[in-house]
Amino acid sequence: MSETPVRAALRAATGEIHARLHGLPALAALAAGQLDRAAYAALLRRFLGFHRGAEAALGAAPDLAPWGIRLAERQRAWLIEADLAALGVDAGEMGLAALPPLGSAARALGCLYVTEGSTLGGRHLARALDGLLPPGEAGRRFLLGHGPRHAALWRECCDALERCGADPERRAAMLEAAAGTFAAFAAWFGAPGPVPQGMALPPAGG
């Protein structure tokens, strides 16, 4: 899919912080296939706190149905919970990432650009776990994202971004929220958090 004006503006507004995120140690280790199972479980728990926070913020935002977006089919926290269960880890209770206010549809779509865009490289990251997990989806459903519906859902998201962002004021709000969501992600992943100690994980084949 070729880049369109609003997506180009979003990329320009968030490119610097997005690039910095690739340098976060846990994410770099994931991409390189260098996580052990305990570290991967800890990373999934960190993802879960972010996506639970994002889903709560989006759920409290103005309805995106007029823009063709059904949030229920885009939720991914439950996929992380399934991955943790496959590792034998209880998701449990945890804090939630604090996202910027999403008081308009434009701001909610700016946040959605970040959460949906994160699915684009997921399949590559899922393959990086081949040395850690047995074949199949178990343990990597979050990274596999929306599965066969991925392309259609991304097109719907991009269409909503372009239509909403055609208005300059809405576009500005969208860019601000997207940058704020990336900043919230960076703060959440850069902050100290609970790293499982003595976690009993089943062996890779179990």
C-alpha positions as a LaTeX table, in Angstrom:
\begin{tabular}{lrrr}
\hline
Residue & $x$ (\AA) & $y$ (\AA) & $z$ (\AA) \\
\hline
Met1 & 0.00 & 0.00 & 0.00 \\
Ser2 & 1.49 & 3.32 & $-1.09$ \\
Glu3 & 1.87 & 6.04 & 1.52 \\
Thr4 & $-0.85$ & 8.69 & 1.52 \\
Pro5 & $-0.73$ & 12.29 & 2.83 \\
Val6 & $-1.99$ & 11.70 & 6.36 \\
Arg7 & 0.11 & 8.58 & 6.86 \\
Ala8 & 3.15 & 10.48 & 5.58 \\
Ala9 & 2.46 & 13.23 & 8.12 \\
Leu10 & 2.05 & 10.65 & 10.88 \\
Arg11 & 5.29 & 8.97 & 9.94 \\
Ala12 & 7.13 & 12.30 & 9.95 \\
Ala13 & 5.65 & 13.32 & 13.31 \\
Thr14 & 6.52 & 10.04 & 15.02 \\
Gly15 & 9.56 & 8.80 & 13.11 \\
Glu16 & 12.21 & 9.86 & 15.61 \\
Ile17 & 10.61 & 8.35 & 18.70 \\
His18 & 9.55 & 5.26 & 16.74 \\
Ala19 & 13.16 & 4.68 & 15.72 \\
Arg20 & 14.32 & 5.05 & 19.32 \\
Leu21 & 11.94 & 2.31 & 20.44 \\
His22 & 13.80 & $-0.24$ & 18.33 \\
Gly23 & 16.79 & 0.36 & 20.60 \\
Leu24 & 14.97 & $-0.63$ & 23.79 \\
Pro25 & 16.97 & $-3.64$ & 25.06 \\
Ala26 & 14.06 & $-6.06$ & 25.43 \\
Leu27 & 12.65 & $-5.24$ & 21.99 \\
Ala28 & 16.08 & $-5.48$ & 20.37 \\
Ala29 & 16.64 & $-8.86$ & 22.04 \\
Leu30 & 13.24 & $-10.05$ & 20.82 \\
Ala31 & 14.03 & $-9.05$ & 17.23 \\
Ala32 & 17.39 & $-10.81$ & 17.46 \\
Gly33 & 15.86 & $-13.99$ & 18.89 \\
Gln34 & 17.94 & $-13.63$ & 22.06 \\
Leu35 & 15.26 & $-13.82$ & 24.77 \\
Asp36 & 14.95 & $-16.78$ & 27.10 \\
Arg37 & 11.49 & $-17.88$ & 28.18 \\
Ala38 & 11.46 & $-15.94$ & 31.45 \\
Ala39 & 12.54 & $-12.74$ & 29.69 \\
Tyr40 & 9.96 & $-13.29$ & 26.95 \\
Ala41 & 7.22 & $-13.77$ & 29.56 \\
Ala42 & 8.32 & $-10.57$ & 31.31 \\
Leu43 & 8.19 & $-8.71$ & 27.98 \\
Leu44 & 4.71 & $-10.06$ & 27.26 \\
Arg45 & 3.55 & $-8.80$ & 30.65 \\
Arg46 & 4.93 & $-5.38$ & 29.78 \\
Phe47 & 3.07 & $-5.48$ & 26.45 \\
Leu48 & $-0.07$ & $-6.48$ & 28.32 \\
Gly49 & 0.05 & $-3.47$ & 30.62 \\
Phe50 & 0.43 & $-1.19$ & 27.61 \\
His51 & $-2.34$ & $-2.74$ & 25.53 \\
Arg52 & $-4.76$ & $-2.95$ & 28.44 \\
Gly53 & $-4.13$ & 0.75 & 29.00 \\
Ala54 & $-4.54$ & 1.55 & 25.30 \\
Glu55 & $-7.74$ & $-0.47$ & 25.02 \\
Ala56 & $-9.17$ & 1.25 & 28.09 \\
Ala57 & $-8.31$ & 4.68 & 26.68 \\
Leu58 & $-9.77$ & 3.85 & 23.27 \\
Gly59 & $-12.88$ & 2.37 & 24.87 \\
Ala60 & $-13.49$ & 5.65 & 26.70 \\
Ala61 & $-12.94$ & 7.74 & 23.55 \\
Pro62 & $-15.65$ & 8.88 & 21.13 \\
Asp63 & $-17.07$ & 6.07 & 19.00 \\
Leu64 & $-15.01$ & 5.32 & 15.90 \\
Ala65 & $-17.81$ & 3.40 & 14.15 \\
Pro66 & $-18.67$ & 6.45 & 11.99 \\
Trp67 & $-15.14$ & 6.13 & 10.61 \\
Gly68 & $-15.57$ & 2.44 & 9.86 \\
Ile69 & $-13.58$ & 1.22 & 12.87 \\
Arg70 & $-14.87$ & $-1.51$ & 15.19 \\
Leu71 & $-12.57$ & $-1.56$ & 18.17 \\
Ala72 & $-13.73$ & $-4.93$ & 19.48 \\
Glu73 & $-12.15$ & $-6.78$ & 16.56 \\
Arg74 & $-8.86$ & $-4.95$ & 17.04 \\
Gln75 & $-8.28$ & $-5.74$ & 20.70 \\
Arg76 & $-5.07$ & $-7.67$ & 21.33 \\
Ala77 & $-4.65$ & $-7.80$ & 25.09 \\
Trp78 & $-6.47$ & $-11.13$ & 25.13 \\
Leu79 & $-3.90$ & $-12.51$ & 22.68 \\
Ile80 & $-1.13$ & $-11.61$ & 25.12 \\
Glu81 & $-3.04$ & $-13.30$ & 27.92 \\
Ala82 & $-3.30$ & $-16.43$ & 25.73 \\
Asp83 & 0.44 & $-16.32$ & 25.05 \\
Leu84 & 1.22 & $-16.04$ & 28.75 \\
Ala85 & $-1.09$ & $-18.98$ & 29.44 \\
Ala86 & 0.77 & $-21.00$ & 26.79 \\
Leu87 & 3.97 & $-20.26$ & 28.72 \\
Gly88 & 2.35 & $-21.35$ & 31.96 \\
Val89 & 2.34 & $-17.79$ & 33.34 \\
Asp90 & $-0.63$ & $-16.13$ & 35.03 \\
Ala91 & $-1.22$ & $-12.66$ & 33.58 \\
Gly92 & $-2.51$ & $-11.46$ & 36.94 \\
Glu93 & $-3.11$ & $-7.87$ & 37.94 \\
Met94 & $-0.74$ & $-5.09$ & 36.97 \\
Gly95 & $-0.61$ & $-1.37$ & 36.43 \\
Leu96 & $-1.71$ & 0.11 & 33.13 \\
Ala97 & 0.26 & 2.39 & 30.85 \\
Ala98 & $-0.95$ & 6.00 & 31.03 \\
Leu99 & $-1.94$ & 7.18 & 27.57 \\
Pro100 & $-2.64$ & 10.75 & 26.47 \\
Pro101 & $-6.28$ & 11.94 & 26.61 \\
Leu102 & $-8.31$ & 10.72 & 23.64 \\
Gly103 & $-11.16$ & 13.19 & 23.77 \\
Ser104 & $-11.95$ & 13.19 & 20.06 \\
Ala105 & $-12.21$ & 10.69 & 17.24 \\
Ala106 & $-9.13$ & 12.24 & 15.64 \\
Arg107 & $-7.08$ & 11.70 & 18.79 \\
Ala108 & $-8.37$ & 8.15 & 19.13 \\
Leu109 & $-7.36$ & 7.43 & 15.53 \\
Gly110 & $-3.91$ & 8.83 & 16.26 \\
Cys111 & $-3.57$ & 6.30 & 19.06 \\
Leu112 & $-4.94$ & 3.54 & 16.83 \\
Tyr113 & $-2.30$ & 4.34 & 14.22 \\
Val114 & 0.31 & 3.33 & 16.78 \\
Thr115 & $-1.40$ & 0.21 & 18.12 \\
Glu116 & $-2.43$ & $-1.09$ & 14.70 \\
Gly117 & 0.88 & $-0.14$ & 13.11 \\
Ser118 & 2.64 & $-2.28$ & 15.68 \\
Thr119 & 1.17 & $-5.36$ & 14.00 \\
Leu120 & 3.09 & $-4.72$ & 10.79 \\
Gly121 & 6.39 & $-6.22$ & 11.92 \\
Gly122 & 4.83 & $-8.83$ & 14.15 \\
Arg123 & 5.25 & $-11.80$ & 11.83 \\
His124 & 8.99 & $-11.18$ & 11.58 \\
Leu125 & 9.22 & $-11.03$ & 15.37 \\
Ala126 & 7.15 & $-14.20$ & 15.67 \\
Arg127 & 9.65 & $-16.04$ & 13.47 \\
Ala128 & 12.47 & $-14.82$ & 15.72 \\
Leu129 & 10.96 & $-17.02$ & 18.44 \\
Asp130 & 11.46 & $-20.23$ & 16.46 \\
Gly131 & 14.41 & $-21.22$ & 18.62 \\
Leu132 & 12.44 & $-20.62$ & 21.81 \\
Leu133 & 8.95 & $-21.96$ & 21.14 \\
Pro134 & 7.61 & $-25.07$ & 19.44 \\
Pro135 & 6.03 & $-24.68$ & 15.98 \\
Gly136 & 2.56 & $-23.18$ & 15.81 \\
Glu137 & 0.75 & $-20.13$ & 17.15 \\
Ala138 & 0.96 & $-20.95$ & 20.86 \\
Gly139 & 3.03 & $-18.35$ & 22.66 \\
Arg140 & 3.16 & $-15.96$ & 19.69 \\
Arg141 & $-0.47$ & $-15.14$ & 18.94 \\
Phe142 & 0.04 & $-11.51$ & 19.93 \\
Leu143 & 2.87 & $-11.08$ & 17.45 \\
Leu144 & 0.84 & $-12.77$ & 14.71 \\
Gly145 & $-1.75$ & $-10.05$ & 15.25 \\
His146 & $-4.99$ & $-10.22$ & 13.29 \\
Gly147 & $-3.97$ & $-13.26$ & 11.27 \\
Pro148 & $-5.69$ & $-13.54$ & 7.87 \\
Arg149 & $-7.67$ & $-10.33$ & 8.52 \\
His150 & $-4.52$ & $-8.26$ & 8.98 \\
Ala151 & $-4.48$ & $-6.67$ & 5.51 \\
Ala152 & $-8.18$ & $-5.80$ & 5.52 \\
Leu153 & $-8.08$ & $-4.28$ & 9.00 \\
Trp154 & $-4.99$ & $-2.22$ & 8.17 \\
Arg155 & $-6.67$ & $-0.88$ & 5.01 \\
Glu156 & $-9.72$ & 0.12 & 7.06 \\
Cys157 & $-7.48$ & 1.88 & 9.56 \\
Cys158 & $-5.61$ & 3.76 & 6.84 \\
Asp159 & $-8.86$ & 4.79 & 5.17 \\
Ala160 & $-10.17$ & 6.18 & 8.46 \\
Leu161 & $-6.92$ & 8.06 & 9.05 \\
Glu162 & $-7.08$ & 9.70 & 5.63 \\
Arg163 & $-10.75$ & 10.67 & 5.83 \\
Cys164 & $-10.54$ & 12.05 & 9.35 \\
Gly165 & $-7.17$ & 13.69 & 8.78 \\
Ala166 & $-8.32$ & 15.52 & 5.66 \\
Asp167 & $-9.41$ & 18.30 & 8.01 \\
Pro168 & $-6.31$ & 20.25 & 9.17 \\
Glu169 & $-7.46$ & 20.64 & 12.79 \\
Arg170 & $-8.32$ & 16.97 & 13.09 \\
Arg171 & $-5.03$ & 16.04 & 11.48 \\
Ala172 & $-3.12$ & 18.13 & 14.03 \\
Ala173 & $-4.96$ & 16.39 & 16.89 \\
Met174 & $-4.24$ & 13.01 & 15.31 \\
Leu175 & $-0.52$ & 13.74 & 15.01 \\
Glu176 & $-0.33$ & 14.94 & 18.61 \\
Ala177 & $-2.08$ & 11.83 & 19.93 \\
Ala178 & 0.07 & 9.48 & 17.84 \\
Ala179 & 3.26 & 11.09 & 19.14 \\
Gly180 & 1.86 & 11.00 & 22.67 \\
Thr181 & 1.03 & 7.30 & 22.34 \\
Phe182 & 4.55 & 6.51 & 21.19 \\
Ala183 & 5.87 & 8.53 & 24.13 \\
Ala184 & 3.60 & 6.59 & 26.50 \\
Phe185 & 4.93 & 3.33 & 25.05 \\
Ala186 & 8.52 & 4.48 & 25.52 \\
Ala187 & 7.84 & 5.59 & 29.10 \\
Trp188 & 6.08 & 2.32 & 29.95 \\
Phe189 & 8.82 & 0.14 & 28.52 \\
Gly190 & 11.61 & 2.28 & 29.89 \\
Ala191 & 10.22 & 2.38 & 33.42 \\
Pro192 & 11.29 & $-0.18$ & 36.00 \\
Gly193 & 8.81 & $-3.00$ & 36.28 \\
Pro194 & 8.27 & $-6.40$ & 37.81 \\
Val195 & 10.65 & $-8.92$ & 36.29 \\
Pro196 & 9.60 & $-12.43$ & 37.27 \\
Gln197 & 11.99 & $-13.94$ & 39.79 \\
Gly198 & 12.33 & $-17.71$ & 39.99 \\
Met199 & 9.49 & $-18.11$ & 37.51 \\
Ala200 & 8.71 & $-21.76$ & 36.89 \\
Leu201 & 8.22 & $-22.13$ & 33.15 \\
Pro202 & 7.50 & $-25.42$ & 31.42 \\
Pro203 & 10.11 & $-26.59$ & 28.91 \\
Ala204 & 9.80 & $-25.41$ & 25.31 \\
Gly205 & 8.27 & $-28.65$ & 24.16 \\
Gly206 & 5.80 & $-28.91$ & 27.03 \\
\hline
\end{tabular}
